[in-house]
Amino acid sequence: MNLIDLHMHSTFSDGTDGPEELARTVKKAGLSAMALTDHDTTSGNEACMLAAKANDINFIPGCEISTKSEYGSHHILGLWTPENNRELELLLAKTKQARTERNKLMLEKLRNLGIDISEKDFPNVEIDHLGRPHIANYLLQKGIVANRLEAFDKYLGKNGLAFAPKHSPTPEEAISLLAKSGATPIWAHPCLDKFDPAECEMLVRRFAKAGLAGIEAYHSKHSPEATEMLLKLAHKYDLAISGGSDYHGKNKPEIFPGIGENNLSLPESILQNLISRRKSQGLPC
Ligand code: AMP
Ligand code: FE
Ligand code: FE
Ligand code: ZN
C-alpha cells in the first residue's frame, strides 16, 4: 500500500529540512505523495515540487494559515494553492509582516528577561520565517530550558513570559480566500490541544459555511478518540478527510514523515478522494 503525508514544513517556515531535502526525506521514508504546508507562505513550493518530481513523488503545493477566532487559534491548510494569486499573496504578505513584528518583540522580551538572544542567533532562518519552535530549540541548546515543553510553558506559550501575540486573519477569512483562489481549505489538527466535540462541531458548521472542504482527522497529535470524532464529523457534514504528520524536521524530532509519532498510516486513497472531489468541482489537480 502506498502511503502519503499531506502536512509538512520546510525551512521556509519552522521546519529544518530545505524544500529539496524534504522531498528526499519523503523519498527515503518510502512515501508516494506529499504536500508542503509551510506556515503562512507558499514560497518553498516550487523548489520542493521540482525535487519531488525528480524523486517520483506526487507533489501537492500548499500552505498553513494561522488564524484566530474568539475560540482561540485555528490553523487552516490550503492544498493545491495556486501560483501568483494576488489576494492570497496579499494575505500571506500581511501575516509575514505580523510574524516579523511578533518575532522581534519576543526576542526583545527574552533579552529583557536576561537571556542573550537575537536574530543573529538564527543565521540560517530569515526573521519572517522564524517560528516559536526555532526559539524553543535555541533555548534548549543553550541549556536555558530542560526540554521544549518547558520552553513553551515558561517563555513562548500563550501564558509564557516572552509571549507576544500576532495579528491573524479569522478562520472564515482564510477559508473563503483559499476556496476562492481554487485551493482546497482543510481545518488542520482541530484537536491539537483540546478535545471538545461540541465546540468542534459548532466550528465545523461555521467553517463549512465559509467554504471548508475537509478536516485533517489524521494527525500526529490526535488521540484515537479525536480521530474517530473528526471522521464522524467529516461524514456528517460531507467534508473530505485529510491527514499528515506535521513534520518539522529537527524542530519536532519526535515526528517522522508519514508515520508521525508512529501512530499514522495514511493510505493514498485519502489523496485520491481529495482529487476526485476537486475534479468534480472542475478544479485542477
Ligand atoms: P508560531 O507559528 O511561530 O507561532 O509557532 C507555532 C508552532 O509552535 C506550531 O508548529 C506549534 O505546533 C508550536 N507550538 C505552539 N504551542 C506549543 C506548545 N505549547 N508546545 C509545543 N509546541 C507548540
Ligand atoms: Fe510549525
Ligand atoms: Fe499547525
Ligand atoms: Zn503544521
PDB file of C-alpha atoms and ligand atoms in Angstrom:
ATOM      1  CA  MET A   1       0.000   0.000   0.000  1.00  0.00           C
ATOM      2  CA  ASN A   2       1.342   3.460  -0.916  1.00  0.00           C
ATOM      3  CA  LEU A   3       1.486   5.918   1.971  1.00  0.00           C
ATOM      4  CA  ILE A   4       1.345   9.708   1.833  1.00  0.00           C
ATOM      5  CA  ASP A   5       1.829  12.817   4.023  1.00  0.00           C
ATOM      6  CA  LEU A   6      -0.252  15.950   3.423  1.00  0.00           C
ATOM      7  CA  HIS A   7       1.152  18.216   6.151  1.00  0.00           C
ATOM      8  CA  MET A   8       4.886  19.027   6.193  1.00  0.00           C
ATOM      9  CA  HIS A   9       7.122  22.008   6.959  1.00  0.00           C
ATOM     10  CA  SER A  10      10.422  23.133   5.416  1.00  0.00           C
ATOM     11  CA  THR A  11      12.958  25.868   6.187  1.00  0.00           C
ATOM     12  CA  PHE A  12      10.521  28.294   4.532  1.00  0.00           C
ATOM     13  CA  SER A  13       8.757  28.190   7.906  1.00  0.00           C
ATOM     14  CA  ASP A  14       9.734  26.343  11.080  1.00  0.00           C
ATOM     15  CA  GLY A  15      10.945  23.060   9.600  1.00  0.00           C
ATOM     16  CA  THR A  16      14.651  22.248   9.412  1.00  0.00           C
ATOM     17  CA  ASP A  17      14.792  20.448   6.041  1.00  0.00           C
ATOM     18  CA  GLY A  18      15.140  22.689   2.993  1.00  0.00           C
ATOM     19  CA  PRO A  19      12.399  22.074   0.409  1.00  0.00           C
ATOM     20  CA  GLU A  20      14.642  19.893  -1.794  1.00  0.00           C
ATOM     21  CA  GLU A  21      15.938  17.974   1.198  1.00  0.00           C
ATOM     22  CA  LEU A  22      12.365  17.457   2.357  1.00  0.00           C
ATOM     23  CA  ALA A  23      11.454  15.760  -0.931  1.00  0.00           C
ATOM     24  CA  ARG A  24      14.448  13.441  -0.497  1.00  0.00           C
ATOM     25  CA  THR A  25      13.416  12.733   3.110  1.00  0.00           C
ATOM     26  CA  VAL A  26       9.955  11.785   1.846  1.00  0.00           C
ATOM     27  CA  LYS A  27      11.506   9.519  -0.774  1.00  0.00           C
ATOM     28  CA  LYS A  28      13.648   7.807   1.873  1.00  0.00           C
ATOM     29  CA  ALA A  29      10.550   7.298   4.009  1.00  0.00           C
ATOM     30  CA  GLY A  30       9.013   5.445   1.046  1.00  0.00           C
ATOM     31  CA  LEU A  31       6.005   7.743   0.613  1.00  0.00           C
ATOM     32  CA  SER A  32       4.318   8.233  -2.768  1.00  0.00           C
ATOM     33  CA  ALA A  33       2.875  11.728  -2.243  1.00  0.00           C
ATOM     34  CA  MET A  34       3.468  14.802  -0.110  1.00  0.00           C
ATOM     35  CA  ALA A  35       2.127  18.299   0.462  1.00  0.00           C
ATOM     36  CA  LEU A  36       4.351  21.174   1.566  1.00  0.00           C
ATOM     37  CA  THR A  37       2.354  23.276   4.032  1.00  0.00           C
ATOM     38  CA  ASP A  38       4.669  25.924   5.432  1.00  0.00           C
ATOM     39  CA  HIS A  39       3.202  28.446   7.870  1.00  0.00           C
ATOM     40  CA  ASP A  40       1.815  31.480   6.050  1.00  0.00           C
ATOM     41  CA  THR A  41       3.886  31.053   2.895  1.00  0.00           C
ATOM     42  CA  THR A  42       3.887  29.237  -0.442  1.00  0.00           C
ATOM     43  CA  SER A  43       7.484  30.259  -1.212  1.00  0.00           C
ATOM     44  CA  GLY A  44       9.021  26.771  -0.871  1.00  0.00           C
ATOM     45  CA  ASN A  45       6.542  25.073  -3.191  1.00  0.00           C
ATOM     46  CA  GLU A  46       8.372  25.461  -6.487  1.00  0.00           C
ATOM     47  CA  ALA A  47      11.737  24.111  -5.293  1.00  0.00           C
ATOM     48  CA  CYS A  48      10.037  21.279  -3.440  1.00  0.00           C
ATOM     49  CA  MET A  49       7.891  20.391  -6.454  1.00  0.00           C
ATOM     50  CA  LEU A  50      10.954  20.087  -8.720  1.00  0.00           C
ATOM     51  CA  ALA A  51      12.767  17.890  -6.203  1.00  0.00           C
ATOM     52  CA  ALA A  52       9.629  15.798  -5.632  1.00  0.00           C
ATOM     53  CA  LYS A  53       9.259  15.279  -9.382  1.00  0.00           C
ATOM     54  CA  ALA A  54      12.896  14.179  -9.636  1.00  0.00           C
ATOM     55  CA  ASN A  55      12.193  11.649  -6.893  1.00  0.00           C
ATOM     56  CA  ASP A  56       8.963  10.404  -8.475  1.00  0.00           C
ATOM     57  CA  ILE A  57       6.795  11.777  -5.671  1.00  0.00           C
ATOM     58  CA  ASN A  58       3.340  13.195  -6.286  1.00  0.00           C
ATOM     59  CA  PHE A  59       3.567  16.788  -5.003  1.00  0.00           C
ATOM     60  CA  ILE A  60       0.725  18.994  -3.775  1.00  0.00           C
ATOM     61  CA  PRO A  61       1.624  22.668  -3.243  1.00  0.00           C
ATOM     62  CA  GLY A  62       0.160  24.139  -0.082  1.00  0.00           C
ATOM     63  CA  CYS A  63       0.428  26.369   2.958  1.00  0.00           C
ATOM     64  CA  GLU A  64      -0.875  26.519   6.538  1.00  0.00           C
ATOM     65  CA  ILE A  65      -2.518  29.782   7.561  1.00  0.00           C
ATOM     66  CA  SER A  66      -2.611  30.747  11.252  1.00  0.00           C
ATOM     67  CA  THR A  67      -5.981  32.250  12.141  1.00  0.00           C
ATOM     68  CA  LYS A  68      -7.792  33.370  15.274  1.00  0.00           C
ATOM     69  CA  SER A  69     -11.401  33.403  16.419  1.00  0.00           C
ATOM     70  CA  GLU A  70     -12.990  34.071  19.792  1.00  0.00           C
ATOM     71  CA  TYR A  71     -12.403  30.354  20.490  1.00  0.00           C
ATOM     72  CA  GLY A  72      -8.648  30.530  20.046  1.00  0.00           C
ATOM     73  CA  SER A  73      -6.256  29.817  17.213  1.00  0.00           C
ATOM     74  CA  HIS A  74      -7.075  27.609  14.244  1.00  0.00           C
ATOM     75  CA  HIS A  75      -4.703  26.509  11.524  1.00  0.00           C
ATOM     76  CA  ILE A  76      -6.134  26.245   8.020  1.00  0.00           C
ATOM     77  CA  LEU A  77      -4.289  24.240   5.400  1.00  0.00           C
ATOM     78  CA  GLY A  78      -4.603  25.218   1.773  1.00  0.00           C
ATOM     79  CA  LEU A  79      -3.871  22.327  -0.572  1.00  0.00           C
ATOM     80  CA  TRP A  80      -3.302  22.910  -4.291  1.00  0.00           C
ATOM     81  CA  THR A  81      -2.563  26.590  -3.642  1.00  0.00           C
ATOM     82  CA  PRO A  82      -2.356  28.468  -6.943  1.00  0.00           C
ATOM     83  CA  GLU A  83       0.751  30.341  -8.058  1.00  0.00           C
ATOM     84  CA  ASN A  84       0.560  34.122  -8.263  1.00  0.00           C
ATOM     85  CA  ASN A  85      -2.875  34.628  -6.753  1.00  0.00           C
ATOM     86  CA  ARG A  86      -2.935  38.297  -5.796  1.00  0.00           C
ATOM     87  CA  GLU A  87      -5.372  38.068  -2.903  1.00  0.00           C
ATOM     88  CA  LEU A  88      -3.685  35.032  -1.376  1.00  0.00           C
ATOM     89  CA  GLU A  89      -0.243  36.628  -1.758  1.00  0.00           C
ATOM     90  CA  LEU A  90      -1.546  39.791  -0.057  1.00  0.00           C
ATOM     91  CA  LEU A  91      -2.939  37.842   2.895  1.00  0.00           C
ATOM     92  CA  LEU A  92       0.306  35.881   3.254  1.00  0.00           C
ATOM     93  CA  ALA A  93       2.406  39.062   2.982  1.00  0.00           C
ATOM     94  CA  LYS A  94       0.350  40.620   5.787  1.00  0.00           C
ATOM     95  CA  THR A  95       0.819  37.597   8.049  1.00  0.00           C
ATOM     96  CA  LYS A  96       4.548  37.524   7.236  1.00  0.00           C
ATOM     97  CA  GLN A  97       4.808  41.127   8.365  1.00  0.00           C
ATOM     98  CA  ALA A  98       2.897  40.299  11.556  1.00  0.00           C
ATOM     99  CA  ARG A  99       5.261  37.343  12.187  1.00  0.00           C
ATOM    100  CA  THR A 100       8.336  39.561  11.756  1.00  0.00           C
ATOM    101  CA  GLU A 101       6.991  42.101  14.243  1.00  0.00           C
ATOM    102  CA  ARG A 102       5.955  39.379  16.707  1.00  0.00           C
ATOM    103  CA  ASN A 103       9.369  37.683  16.475  1.00  0.00           C
ATOM    104  CA  LYS A 104      11.254  40.928  17.118  1.00  0.00           C
ATOM    105  CA  LEU A 105       9.074  41.628  20.152  1.00  0.00           C
ATOM    106  CA  MET A 106       9.506  38.101  21.578  1.00  0.00           C
ATOM    107  CA  LEU A 107      13.290  38.221  21.198  1.00  0.00           C
ATOM    108  CA  GLU A 108      13.290  41.611  22.923  1.00  0.00           C
ATOM    109  CA  LYS A 109      11.180  40.212  25.769  1.00  0.00           C
ATOM    110  CA  LEU A 110      13.623  37.308  26.150  1.00  0.00           C
ATOM    111  CA  ARG A 111      16.519  39.781  26.297  1.00  0.00           C
ATOM    112  CA  ASN A 112      14.667  41.764  28.952  1.00  0.00           C
ATOM    113  CA  LEU A 113      14.488  38.524  30.933  1.00  0.00           C
ATOM    114  CA  GLY A 114      18.285  38.362  30.829  1.00  0.00           C
ATOM    115  CA  ILE A 115      18.585  35.835  28.005  1.00  0.00           C
ATOM    116  CA  ASP A 116      21.272  36.630  25.446  1.00  0.00           C
ATOM    117  CA  ILE A 117      19.378  36.105  22.197  1.00  0.00           C
ATOM    118  CA  SER A 118      18.947  37.996  18.945  1.00  0.00           C
ATOM    119  CA  GLU A 119      18.157  37.497  15.251  1.00  0.00           C
ATOM    120  CA  LYS A 120      21.863  36.742  14.744  1.00  0.00           C
ATOM    121  CA  ASP A 121      21.464  33.511  16.695  1.00  0.00           C
ATOM    122  CA  PHE A 122      19.388  32.139  13.790  1.00  0.00           C
ATOM    123  CA  PRO A 123      21.822  32.614  10.882  1.00  0.00           C
ATOM    124  CA  ASN A 124      20.008  30.134   8.638  1.00  0.00           C
ATOM    125  CA  VAL A 125      16.494  31.468   9.233  1.00  0.00           C
ATOM    126  CA  GLU A 126      15.015  34.726   7.989  1.00  0.00           C
ATOM    127  CA  ILE A 127      13.183  36.690  10.683  1.00  0.00           C
ATOM    128  CA  ASP A 128       9.922  36.375   8.720  1.00  0.00           C
ATOM    129  CA  HIS A 129      10.286  32.552   8.693  1.00  0.00           C
ATOM    130  CA  LEU A 130      11.257  32.203  12.331  1.00  0.00           C
ATOM    131  CA  GLY A 131       8.767  30.227  14.402  1.00  0.00           C
ATOM    132  CA  ARG A 132       8.477  29.566  18.107  1.00  0.00           C
ATOM    133  CA  PRO A 133       9.858  26.005  17.670  1.00  0.00           C
ATOM    134  CA  HIS A 134      13.144  27.550  16.429  1.00  0.00           C
ATOM    135  CA  ILE A 135      13.320  29.674  19.570  1.00  0.00           C
ATOM    136  CA  ALA A 136      12.394  26.670  21.746  1.00  0.00           C
ATOM    137  CA  ASN A 137      15.240  24.706  20.165  1.00  0.00           C
ATOM    138  CA  TYR A 138      17.684  27.527  20.813  1.00  0.00           C
ATOM    139  CA  LEU A 139      16.658  27.772  24.483  1.00  0.00           C
ATOM    140  CA  LEU A 140      17.100  24.009  24.779  1.00  0.00           C
ATOM    141  CA  GLN A 141      20.546  24.038  23.110  1.00  0.00           C
ATOM    142  CA  LYS A 142      21.713  26.828  25.431  1.00  0.00           C
ATOM    143  CA  GLY A 143      20.541  24.882  28.481  1.00  0.00           C
ATOM    144  CA  ILE A 144      18.082  27.628  29.429  1.00  0.00           C
ATOM    145  CA  VAL A 145      15.265  25.072  29.483  1.00  0.00           C
ATOM    146  CA  ALA A 146      15.383  21.315  30.065  1.00  0.00           C
ATOM    147  CA  ASN A 147      13.016  20.464  27.197  1.00  0.00           C
ATOM    148  CA  ARG A 148      10.771  22.020  24.535  1.00  0.00           C
ATOM    149  CA  LEU A 149       7.707  21.735  26.738  1.00  0.00           C
ATOM    150  CA  GLU A 150       9.357  23.932  29.362  1.00  0.00           C
ATOM    151  CA  ALA A 151      10.313  26.412  26.632  1.00  0.00           C
ATOM    152  CA  PHE A 152       6.638  26.850  25.741  1.00  0.00           C
ATOM    153  CA  ASP A 153       5.296  26.685  29.305  1.00  0.00           C
ATOM    154  CA  LYS A 154       7.758  29.186  30.695  1.00  0.00           C
ATOM    155  CA  TYR A 155       8.541  31.520  27.808  1.00  0.00           C
ATOM    156  CA  LEU A 156       6.866  31.007  24.436  1.00  0.00           C
ATOM    157  CA  GLY A 157       3.356  29.675  25.041  1.00  0.00           C
ATOM    158  CA  LYS A 158       0.286  31.897  25.341  1.00  0.00           C
ATOM    159  CA  ASN A 159       0.919  32.379  29.064  1.00  0.00           C
ATOM    160  CA  GLY A 160       4.705  32.444  28.732  1.00  0.00           C
ATOM    161  CA  LEU A 161       6.876  35.329  29.955  1.00  0.00           C
ATOM    162  CA  ALA A 162       8.122  36.228  26.466  1.00  0.00           C
ATOM    163  CA  PHE A 163       4.903  35.641  24.528  1.00  0.00           C
ATOM    164  CA  ALA A 164       3.755  38.292  22.102  1.00  0.00           C
ATOM    165  CA  PRO A 165       0.520  37.981  20.136  1.00  0.00           C
ATOM    166  CA  LYS A 166       0.489  38.103  16.371  1.00  0.00           C
ATOM    167  CA  HIS A 167      -2.247  39.630  14.245  1.00  0.00           C
ATOM    168  CA  SER A 168      -4.030  36.861  12.366  1.00  0.00           C
ATOM    169  CA  PRO A 169      -6.945  36.674   9.945  1.00  0.00           C
ATOM    170  CA  THR A 170     -10.157  34.966  11.059  1.00  0.00           C
ATOM    171  CA  PRO A 171     -10.584  31.312  10.029  1.00  0.00           C
ATOM    172  CA  GLU A 172     -13.509  32.319   7.817  1.00  0.00           C
ATOM    173  CA  GLU A 173     -11.365  34.894   6.004  1.00  0.00           C
ATOM    174  CA  ALA A 174      -8.615  32.350   5.323  1.00  0.00           C
ATOM    175  CA  ILE A 175     -11.046  29.600   4.315  1.00  0.00           C
ATOM    176  CA  SER A 176     -13.066  31.733   1.926  1.00  0.00           C
ATOM    177  CA  LEU A 177      -9.970  33.265   0.367  1.00  0.00           C
ATOM    178  CA  LEU A 178      -8.373  29.848  -0.149  1.00  0.00           C
ATOM    179  CA  ALA A 179     -11.607  28.473  -1.619  1.00  0.00           C
ATOM    180  CA  LYS A 180     -11.959  31.476  -3.918  1.00  0.00           C
ATOM    181  CA  SER A 181      -8.362  31.050  -5.096  1.00  0.00           C
ATOM    182  CA  GLY A 182      -9.087  27.463  -6.141  1.00  0.00           C
ATOM    183  CA  ALA A 183      -7.227  25.828  -3.245  1.00  0.00           C
ATOM    184  CA  THR A 184      -8.742  23.136  -1.016  1.00  0.00           C
ATOM    185  CA  PRO A 185      -9.185  24.536   2.527  1.00  0.00           C
ATOM    186  CA  ILE A 186      -8.714  21.964   5.289  1.00  0.00           C
ATOM    187  CA  TRP A 187      -9.035  22.521   9.045  1.00  0.00           C
ATOM    188  CA  ALA A 188      -5.628  21.373  10.346  1.00  0.00           C
ATOM    189  CA  HIS A 189      -5.360  19.387  13.593  1.00  0.00           C
ATOM    190  CA  PRO A 190      -8.677  20.536  15.124  1.00  0.00           C
ATOM    191  CA  CYS A 191      -7.836  18.603  18.310  1.00  0.00           C
ATOM    192  CA  LEU A 192      -4.174  19.590  18.690  1.00  0.00           C
ATOM    193  CA  ASP A 193      -4.522  20.929  22.209  1.00  0.00           C
ATOM    194  CA  LYS A 194      -8.129  20.419  23.197  1.00  0.00           C
ATOM    195  CA  PHE A 195     -10.792  17.779  22.810  1.00  0.00           C
ATOM    196  CA  ASP A 196     -14.190  19.443  22.836  1.00  0.00           C
ATOM    197  CA  PRO A 197     -16.574  17.661  20.452  1.00  0.00           C
ATOM    198  CA  ALA A 198     -19.390  20.212  20.855  1.00  0.00           C
ATOM    199  CA  GLU A 199     -17.161  23.210  20.128  1.00  0.00           C
ATOM    200  CA  CYS A 200     -15.522  21.308  17.297  1.00  0.00           C
ATOM    201  CA  GLU A 201     -18.865  20.585  15.621  1.00  0.00           C
ATOM    202  CA  MET A 202     -20.021  24.171  16.033  1.00  0.00           C
ATOM    203  CA  LEU A 203     -16.799  25.381  14.391  1.00  0.00           C
ATOM    204  CA  VAL A 204     -17.015  22.811  11.593  1.00  0.00           C
ATOM    205  CA  ARG A 205     -20.506  24.120  10.792  1.00  0.00           C
ATOM    206  CA  ARG A 206     -19.236  27.684  10.822  1.00  0.00           C
ATOM    207  CA  PHE A 207     -16.175  26.888   8.704  1.00  0.00           C
ATOM    208  CA  ALA A 208     -18.206  24.819   6.240  1.00  0.00           C
ATOM    209  CA  LYS A 209     -20.376  27.873   5.554  1.00  0.00           C
ATOM    210  CA  ALA A 210     -17.188  29.772   4.625  1.00  0.00           C
ATOM    211  CA  GLY A 211     -16.159  27.042   2.174  1.00  0.00           C
ATOM    212  CA  LEU A 212     -14.227  24.475   4.215  1.00  0.00           C
ATOM    213  CA  ALA A 213     -13.549  21.398   2.065  1.00  0.00           C
ATOM    214  CA  GLY A 214     -12.039  18.971   4.537  1.00  0.00           C
ATOM    215  CA  ILE A 215     -10.890  18.061   8.039  1.00  0.00           C
ATOM    216  CA  GLU A 216      -7.433  16.815   8.986  1.00  0.00           C
ATOM    217  CA  ALA A 217      -8.678  13.888  11.050  1.00  0.00           C
ATOM    218  CA  TYR A 218      -5.336  12.053  10.961  1.00  0.00           C
ATOM    219  CA  HIS A 219      -2.537  13.980  12.683  1.00  0.00           C
ATOM    220  CA  SER A 220       0.459  13.062  14.853  1.00  0.00           C
ATOM    221  CA  LYS A 221      -1.016  14.697  17.943  1.00  0.00           C
ATOM    222  CA  HIS A 222      -4.571  13.364  17.626  1.00  0.00           C
ATOM    223  CA  SER A 223      -5.731  10.672  20.027  1.00  0.00           C
ATOM    224  CA  PRO A 224      -7.696   7.737  18.563  1.00  0.00           C
ATOM    225  CA  GLU A 225     -10.865   9.276  20.126  1.00  0.00           C
ATOM    226  CA  ALA A 226     -10.204  12.626  18.459  1.00  0.00           C
ATOM    227  CA  THR A 227      -9.602  10.965  15.096  1.00  0.00           C
ATOM    228  CA  GLU A 228     -12.804   8.958  15.374  1.00  0.00           C
ATOM    229  CA  MET A 229     -14.846  12.019  16.362  1.00  0.00           C
ATOM    230  CA  LEU A 230     -13.406  14.002  13.421  1.00  0.00           C
ATOM    231  CA  LEU A 231     -14.053  11.202  10.932  1.00  0.00           C
ATOM    232  CA  LYS A 232     -17.703  11.193  12.049  1.00  0.00           C
ATOM    233  CA  LEU A 233     -17.932  14.973  11.716  1.00  0.00           C
ATOM    234  CA  ALA A 234     -16.444  14.858   8.210  1.00  0.00           C
ATOM    235  CA  HIS A 235     -19.006  12.245   7.235  1.00  0.00           C
ATOM    236  CA  LYS A 236     -21.903  14.166   8.795  1.00  0.00           C
ATOM    237  CA  TYR A 237     -21.059  17.423   7.004  1.00  0.00           C
ATOM    238  CA  ASP A 238     -19.876  15.796   3.761  1.00  0.00           C
ATOM    239  CA  LEU A 239     -16.337  17.083   4.145  1.00  0.00           C
ATOM    240  CA  ALA A 240     -13.211  15.355   2.849  1.00  0.00           C
ATOM    241  CA  ILE A 241     -10.773  13.685   5.217  1.00  0.00           C
ATOM    242  CA  SER A 242      -7.124  14.660   5.216  1.00  0.00           C
ATOM    243  CA  GLY A 243      -4.085  13.578   7.148  1.00  0.00           C
ATOM    244  CA  GLY A 244      -0.486  14.484   7.740  1.00  0.00           C
ATOM    245  CA  SER A 245       2.347  14.149  10.199  1.00  0.00           C
ATOM    246  CA  ASP A 246       3.101  17.901  10.647  1.00  0.00           C
ATOM    247  CA  TYR A 247       6.771  17.019  10.125  1.00  0.00           C
ATOM    248  CA  HIS A 248       9.130  19.837  11.200  1.00  0.00           C
ATOM    249  CA  GLY A 249      12.489  18.018  10.958  1.00  0.00           C
ATOM    250  CA  LYS A 250      14.721  18.574  13.989  1.00  0.00           C
ATOM    251  CA  ASN A 251      12.388  21.237  15.416  1.00  0.00           C
ATOM    252  CA  LYS A 252       9.948  18.429  16.329  1.00  0.00           C
ATOM    253  CA  PRO A 253      12.227  15.392  16.391  1.00  0.00           C
ATOM    254  CA  GLU A 254       9.514  13.071  17.682  1.00  0.00           C
ATOM    255  CA  ILE A 255       7.598  13.388  14.382  1.00  0.00           C
ATOM    256  CA  PHE A 256       8.594  11.293  11.349  1.00  0.00           C
ATOM    257  CA  PRO A 257       7.392  11.690   7.730  1.00  0.00           C
ATOM    258  CA  GLY A 258       4.268   9.703   7.019  1.00  0.00           C
ATOM    259  CA  ILE A 259       4.076   7.926  10.364  1.00  0.00           C
ATOM    260  CA  GLY A 260       4.115  10.949  12.681  1.00  0.00           C
ATOM    261  CA  GLU A 261       4.780   9.681  16.186  1.00  0.00           C
ATOM    262  CA  ASN A 262       4.445   6.116  14.857  1.00  0.00           C
ATOM    263  CA  ASN A 263       0.667   6.360  15.032  1.00  0.00           C
ATOM    264  CA  LEU A 264      -0.157   7.266  11.429  1.00  0.00           C
ATOM    265  CA  SER A 265      -0.586   5.253   8.289  1.00  0.00           C
ATOM    266  CA  LEU A 266      -2.112   7.427   5.605  1.00  0.00           C
ATOM    267  CA  PRO A 267      -3.156   5.495   2.505  1.00  0.00           C
ATOM    268  CA  GLU A 268      -3.109   7.035  -0.960  1.00  0.00           C
ATOM    269  CA  SER A 269      -6.914   6.681  -1.055  1.00  0.00           C
ATOM    270  CA  ILE A 270      -7.109   9.847   1.110  1.00  0.00           C
ATOM    271  CA  LEU A 271      -5.411  11.778  -1.682  1.00  0.00           C
ATOM    272  CA  GLN A 272      -7.453  10.057  -4.394  1.00  0.00           C
ATOM    273  CA  ASN A 273     -10.635  11.124  -2.622  1.00  0.00           C
ATOM    274  CA  LEU A 274      -9.428  14.735  -2.363  1.00  0.00           C
ATOM    275  CA  ILE A 275      -8.535  14.636  -6.060  1.00  0.00           C
ATOM    276  CA  SER A 276     -11.916  13.276  -7.136  1.00  0.00           C
ATOM    277  CA  ARG A 277     -13.677  15.971  -5.100  1.00  0.00           C
ATOM    278  CA  ARG A 278     -11.586  18.619  -6.856  1.00  0.00           C
ATOM    279  CA  LYS A 279     -12.249  17.076 -10.258  1.00  0.00           C
ATOM    280  CA  SER A 280     -15.993  17.082  -9.613  1.00  0.00           C
ATOM    281  CA  GLN A 281     -15.703  20.834  -8.963  1.00  0.00           C
ATOM    282  CA  GLY A 282     -13.678  21.344 -12.134  1.00  0.00           C
ATOM    283  CA  LEU A 283     -10.556  22.286 -10.175  1.00  0.00           C
ATOM    284  CA  PRO A 284      -7.060  21.398 -11.425  1.00  0.00           C
ATOM    285  CA  CYS A 285      -5.091  18.681  -9.608  1.00  0.00           C
TER     286      CYS A 285
HETATM  287  P1  AMP B   1       4.457  30.204  15.525  1.00  0.00           P
HETATM  288  O1  AMP B   1       3.797  29.956  14.183  1.00  0.00           O
HETATM  289  O2  AMP B   1       5.819  30.760  15.388  1.00  0.00           O
HETATM  290  O3  AMP B   1       3.580  30.949  16.469  1.00  0.00           O
HETATM  291  O4  AMP B   1       4.706  28.760  16.174  1.00  0.00           O
HETATM  292  C1  AMP B   1       3.726  27.825  16.080  1.00  0.00           C
HETATM  293  C2  AMP B   1       4.351  26.494  16.239  1.00  0.00           C
HETATM  294  O5  AMP B   1       4.646  26.316  17.620  1.00  0.00           O
HETATM  295  C3  AMP B   1       3.426  25.355  15.813  1.00  0.00           C
HETATM  296  O6  AMP B   1       4.152  24.477  14.967  1.00  0.00           O
HETATM  297  C4  AMP B   1       3.061  24.671  17.103  1.00  0.00           C
HETATM  298  O7  AMP B   1       2.978  23.293  16.957  1.00  0.00           O
HETATM  299  C5  AMP B   1       4.178  25.051  18.060  1.00  0.00           C
HETATM  300  N1  AMP B   1       3.610  25.203  19.399  1.00  0.00           N
HETATM  301  C6  AMP B   1       2.702  26.120  19.792  1.00  0.00           C
HETATM  302  N2  AMP B   1       2.408  25.962  21.131  1.00  0.00           N
HETATM  303  C7  AMP B   1       3.165  24.900  21.544  1.00  0.00           C
HETATM  304  C8  AMP B   1       3.337  24.245  22.799  1.00  0.00           C
HETATM  305  N3  AMP B   1       2.658  24.637  23.897  1.00  0.00           N
HETATM  306  N4  AMP B   1       4.196  23.192  22.848  1.00  0.00           N
HETATM  307  C9  AMP B   1       4.899  22.806  21.742  1.00  0.00           C
HETATM  308  N5  AMP B   1       4.783  23.388  20.535  1.00  0.00           N
HETATM  309  C10 AMP B   1       3.933  24.427  20.424  1.00  0.00           C
HETATM  310 FE    FE B   2       5.122  24.839  12.864  1.00  0.00          FE
HETATM  311 FE    FE B   3      -0.394  23.784  12.679  1.00  0.00          FE
HETATM  312 ZN    ZN B   4       1.880  22.437  10.591  1.00  0.00          ZN
END
